[in-house]
């Protein structure tokens, strides 16, 4: 299971361009990601960290509040195809 720390590490890898070919991220059913991990992922996605991303599954990850807003902001900013 991914934790908030794991999500922050994934976000860091996305941000620095280590995963430019990732097309799908299934982070569903990882409730420990939570708000903090969601926020980090949202900011990384908004910064263009996953330019080929076509699918993002977050069901059951308890990404709410500022984490949910960060992910929604990445989608609204068209940082995701």
PDB file of N, CA and C in Angstrom, residues 27-75:
ATOM      1  N   UNK A  27      -3.737   4.404  -8.334  1.00  0.00           N
ATOM      2  CA  UNK A  27      -3.421   4.577  -6.917  1.00  0.00           C
ATOM      3  C   UNK A  27      -4.654   4.324  -6.062  1.00  0.00           C
ATOM      4  N   UNK A  28      -5.633   3.645  -6.633  1.00  0.00           N
ATOM      5  CA  UNK A  28      -6.878   3.396  -5.920  1.00  0.00           C
ATOM      6  C   UNK A  28      -6.670   2.448  -4.749  1.00  0.00           C
ATOM      7  N   UNK A  29      -7.569   2.575  -3.786  1.00  0.00           N
ATOM      8  CA  UNK A  29      -7.570   1.748  -2.577  1.00  0.00           C
ATOM      9  C   UNK A  29      -6.278   1.854  -1.773  1.00  0.00           C
ATOM     10  N   UNK A  30      -5.754   3.050  -1.721  1.00  0.00           N
ATOM     11  CA  UNK A  30      -4.593   3.360  -0.887  1.00  0.00           C
ATOM     12  C   UNK A  30      -4.978   4.508   0.048  1.00  0.00           C
ATOM     13  N   UNK A  31      -5.778   4.227   1.083  1.00  0.00           N
ATOM     14  CA  UNK A  31      -6.302   5.296   1.925  1.00  0.00           C
ATOM     15  C   UNK A  31      -5.230   6.088   2.679  1.00  0.00           C
ATOM     16  N   UNK A  32      -4.047   5.552   2.781  1.00  0.00           N
ATOM     17  CA  UNK A  32      -2.985   6.265   3.498  1.00  0.00           C
ATOM     18  C   UNK A  32      -2.356   7.376   2.668  1.00  0.00           C
ATOM     19  N   UNK A  33      -2.700   7.461   1.389  1.00  0.00           N
ATOM     20  CA  UNK A  33      -2.190   8.575   0.575  1.00  0.00           C
ATOM     21  C   UNK A  33      -2.713   9.877   1.164  1.00  0.00           C
ATOM     22  N   UNK A  34      -3.992   9.936   1.386  1.00  0.00           N
ATOM     23  CA  UNK A  34      -4.607  11.066   2.065  1.00  0.00           C
ATOM     24  C   UNK A  34      -4.380  12.416   1.419  1.00  0.00           C
ATOM     25  N   UNK A  35      -4.678  13.423   2.190  1.00  0.00           N
ATOM     26  CA  UNK A  35      -4.626  14.806   1.731  1.00  0.00           C
ATOM     27  C   UNK A  35      -3.205  15.252   1.366  1.00  0.00           C
ATOM     28  N   UNK A  36      -2.223  14.916   2.208  1.00  0.00           N
ATOM     29  CA  UNK A  36      -0.843  15.343   1.952  1.00  0.00           C
ATOM     30  C   UNK A  36      -0.277  14.721   0.683  1.00  0.00           C
ATOM     31  N   UNK A  37      -0.459  13.422   0.530  1.00  0.00           N
ATOM     32  CA  UNK A  37       0.035  12.753  -0.666  1.00  0.00           C
ATOM     33  C   UNK A  37      -0.673  13.233  -1.914  1.00  0.00           C
ATOM     34  N   UNK A  38      -1.982  13.458  -1.801  1.00  0.00           N
ATOM     35  CA  UNK A  38      -2.752  13.967  -2.935  1.00  0.00           C
ATOM     36  C   UNK A  38      -2.293  15.349  -3.357  1.00  0.00           C
ATOM     37  N   UNK A  39      -1.991  16.174  -2.373  1.00  0.00           N
ATOM     38  CA  UNK A  39      -1.514  17.523  -2.683  1.00  0.00           C
ATOM     39  C   UNK A  39      -0.184  17.468  -3.440  1.00  0.00           C
ATOM     40  N   UNK A  40       0.727  16.637  -2.997  1.00  0.00           N
ATOM     41  CA  UNK A  40       2.022  16.503  -3.671  1.00  0.00           C
ATOM     42  C   UNK A  40       1.837  15.992  -5.099  1.00  0.00           C
ATOM     43  N   UNK A  41       0.986  14.994  -5.272  1.00  0.00           N
ATOM     44  CA  UNK A  41       0.732  14.458  -6.610  1.00  0.00           C
ATOM     45  C   UNK A  41       0.091  15.504  -7.508  1.00  0.00           C
ATOM     46  N   UNK A  42      -0.882  16.222  -6.972  1.00  0.00           N
ATOM     47  CA  UNK A  42      -1.546  17.259  -7.759  1.00  0.00           C
ATOM     48  C   UNK A  42      -0.576  18.318  -8.248  1.00  0.00           C
ATOM     49  N   UNK A  43       0.311  18.760  -7.378  1.00  0.00           N
ATOM     50  CA  UNK A  43       1.286  19.783  -7.776  1.00  0.00           C
ATOM     51  C   UNK A  43       2.256  19.243  -8.824  1.00  0.00           C
ATOM     52  N   UNK A  44       2.670  17.994  -8.671  1.00  0.00           N
ATOM     53  CA  UNK A  44       3.577  17.397  -9.658  1.00  0.00           C
ATOM     54  C   UNK A  44       2.894  17.260 -11.009  1.00  0.00           C
ATOM     55  N   UNK A  45       1.636  16.865 -11.004  1.00  0.00           N
ATOM     56  CA  UNK A  45       0.897  16.738 -12.258  1.00  0.00           C
ATOM     57  C   UNK A  45       0.669  18.095 -12.901  1.00  0.00           C
ATOM     58  N   UNK A  46       0.366  19.086 -12.092  1.00  0.00           N
ATOM     59  CA  UNK A  46       0.153  20.434 -12.631  1.00  0.00           C
ATOM     60  C   UNK A  46       1.434  20.996 -13.241  1.00  0.00           C
ATOM     61  N   UNK A  47       2.573  20.589 -12.697  1.00  0.00           N
ATOM     62  CA  UNK A  47       3.866  21.044 -13.217  1.00  0.00           C
ATOM     63  C   UNK A  47       4.264  20.287 -14.478  1.00  0.00           C
ATOM     64  N   UNK A  48       3.398  19.382 -14.944  1.00  0.00           N
ATOM     65  CA  UNK A  48       3.695  18.657 -16.181  1.00  0.00           C
ATOM     66  C   UNK A  48       4.516  17.405 -15.972  1.00  0.00           C
ATOM     67  N   UNK A  49       4.485  16.862 -14.765  1.00  0.00           N
ATOM     68  CA  UNK A  49       5.305  15.705 -14.436  1.00  0.00           C
ATOM     69  C   UNK A  49       4.915  14.404 -15.099  1.00  0.00           C
ATOM     70  N   UNK A  50       3.763  14.373 -15.746  1.00  0.00           N
ATOM     71  CA  UNK A  50       3.317  13.150 -16.432  1.00  0.00           C
ATOM     72  C   UNK A  50       2.695  13.551 -17.770  1.00  0.00           C
ATOM     73  N   UNK A  51       3.521  13.964 -18.709  1.00  0.00           N
ATOM     74  CA  UNK A  51       2.999  14.516 -19.964  1.00  0.00           C
ATOM     75  C   UNK A  51       2.191  13.538 -20.817  1.00  0.00           C
ATOM     76  N   UNK A  52       2.349  12.253 -20.602  1.00  0.00           N
ATOM     77  CA  UNK A  52       1.613  11.257 -21.396  1.00  0.00           C
ATOM     78  C   UNK A  52       0.487  10.577 -20.622  1.00  0.00           C
ATOM     79  N   UNK A  53       0.210  11.071 -19.426  1.00  0.00           N
ATOM     80  CA  UNK A  53      -0.788  10.435 -18.579  1.00  0.00           C
ATOM     81  C   UNK A  53      -2.166  10.473 -19.239  1.00  0.00           C
ATOM     82  N   UNK A  54      -2.776   9.297 -19.332  1.00  0.00           N
ATOM     83  CA  UNK A  54      -4.103   9.173 -19.927  1.00  0.00           C
ATOM     84  C   UNK A  54      -5.136   8.694 -18.911  1.00  0.00           C
ATOM     85  N   UNK A  55      -4.681   8.069 -17.848  1.00  0.00           N
ATOM     86  CA  UNK A  55      -5.607   7.558 -16.848  1.00  0.00           C
ATOM     87  C   UNK A  55      -5.056   7.718 -15.447  1.00  0.00           C
ATOM     88  N   UNK A  56      -5.905   8.177 -14.539  1.00  0.00           N
ATOM     89  CA  UNK A  56      -5.515   8.368 -13.145  1.00  0.00           C
ATOM     90  C   UNK A  56      -6.655   7.853 -12.274  1.00  0.00           C
ATOM     91  N   UNK A  57      -6.400   6.785 -11.540  1.00  0.00           N
ATOM     92  CA  UNK A  57      -7.411   6.187 -10.667  1.00  0.00           C
ATOM     93  C   UNK A  57      -7.041   6.463  -9.213  1.00  0.00           C
ATOM     94  N   UNK A  58      -7.959   7.094  -8.512  1.00  0.00           N
ATOM     95  CA  UNK A  58      -7.705   7.489  -7.124  1.00  0.00           C
ATOM     96  C   UNK A  58      -8.786   7.001  -6.167  1.00  0.00           C
ATOM     97  N   UNK A  59      -9.698   6.186  -6.644  1.00  0.00           N
ATOM     98  CA  UNK A  59     -10.808   5.723  -5.814  1.00  0.00           C
ATOM     99  C   UNK A  59     -10.286   5.078  -4.526  1.00  0.00           C
ATOM    100  N   UNK A  60     -10.830   5.484  -3.413  1.00  0.00           N
ATOM    101  CA  UNK A  60     -10.471   4.890  -2.133  1.00  0.00           C
ATOM    102  C   UNK A  60      -9.148   5.366  -1.566  1.00  0.00           C
ATOM    103  N   UNK A  61      -8.590   6.423  -2.122  1.00  0.00           N
ATOM    104  CA  UNK A  61      -7.297   6.922  -1.635  1.00  0.00           C
ATOM    105  C   UNK A  61      -7.441   8.034  -0.615  1.00  0.00           C
ATOM    106  N   UNK A  62      -8.665   8.393  -0.291  1.00  0.00           N
ATOM    107  CA  UNK A  62      -8.964   9.424   0.705  1.00  0.00           C
ATOM    108  C   UNK A  62      -8.249  10.737   0.427  1.00  0.00           C
ATOM    109  N   UNK A  63      -8.171  11.076  -0.848  1.00  0.00           N
ATOM    110  CA  UNK A  63      -7.591  12.368  -1.244  1.00  0.00           C
ATOM    111  C   UNK A  63      -8.722  13.383  -1.217  1.00  0.00           C
ATOM    112  N   UNK A  64      -8.705  14.227  -0.199  1.00  0.00           N
ATOM    113  CA  UNK A  64      -9.758  15.214   0.005  1.00  0.00           C
ATOM    114  C   UNK A  64      -9.130  16.573   0.272  1.00  0.00           C
ATOM    115  N   UNK A  65      -9.950  17.537   0.520  1.00  0.00           N
ATOM    116  CA  UNK A  65      -9.476  18.863   0.908  1.00  0.00           C
ATOM    117  C   UNK A  65      -8.458  19.420  -0.061  1.00  0.00           C
ATOM    118  N   UNK A  66      -7.353  19.896   0.481  1.00  0.00           N
ATOM    119  CA  UNK A  66      -6.349  20.536  -0.372  1.00  0.00           C
ATOM    120  C   UNK A  66      -5.720  19.547  -1.351  1.00  0.00           C
ATOM    121  N   UNK A  67      -5.676  18.260  -1.010  1.00  0.00           N
ATOM    122  CA  UNK A  67      -5.162  17.249  -1.935  1.00  0.00           C
ATOM    123  C   UNK A  67      -6.070  17.094  -3.139  1.00  0.00           C
ATOM    124  N   UNK A  68      -7.365  17.024  -2.865  1.00  0.00           N
ATOM    125  CA  UNK A  68      -8.337  16.935  -3.949  1.00  0.00           C
ATOM    126  C   UNK A  68      -8.325  18.179  -4.817  1.00  0.00           C
ATOM    127  N   UNK A  69      -8.182  19.317  -4.173  1.00  0.00           N
ATOM    128  CA  UNK A  69      -8.124  20.579  -4.924  1.00  0.00           C
ATOM    129  C   UNK A  69      -6.882  20.643  -5.807  1.00  0.00           C
ATOM    130  N   UNK A  70      -5.767  20.119  -5.323  1.00  0.00           N
ATOM    131  CA  UNK A  70      -4.538  20.130  -6.121  1.00  0.00           C
ATOM    132  C   UNK A  70      -4.674  19.230  -7.349  1.00  0.00           C
ATOM    133  N   UNK A  71      -5.261  18.057  -7.178  1.00  0.00           N
ATOM    134  CA  UNK A  71      -5.473  17.152  -8.313  1.00  0.00           C
ATOM    135  C   UNK A  71      -6.471  17.774  -9.284  1.00  0.00           C
ATOM    136  N   UNK A  72      -7.556  18.318  -8.757  1.00  0.00           N
ATOM    137  CA  UNK A  72      -8.546  18.968  -9.612  1.00  0.00           C
ATOM    138  C   UNK A  72      -7.930  20.155 -10.346  1.00  0.00           C
ATOM    139  N   UNK A  73      -7.051  20.885  -9.671  1.00  0.00           N
ATOM    140  CA  UNK A  73      -6.383  22.016 -10.303  1.00  0.00           C
ATOM    141  C   UNK A  73      -5.500  21.581 -11.457  1.00  0.00           C
ATOM    142  N   UNK A  74      -4.850  20.437 -11.312  1.00  0.00           N
ATOM    143  CA  UNK A  74      -4.017  19.920 -12.398  1.00  0.00           C
ATOM    144  C   UNK A  74      -4.877  19.566 -13.609  1.00  0.00           C
ATOM    145  N   UNK A  75      -6.027  18.980 -13.348  1.00  0.00           N
ATOM    146  CA  UNK A  75      -6.937  18.627 -14.443  1.00  0.00           C
ATOM    147  C   UNK A  75      -7.490  19.906 -15.093  1.00  0.00           C
TER     148      UNK A  75
END
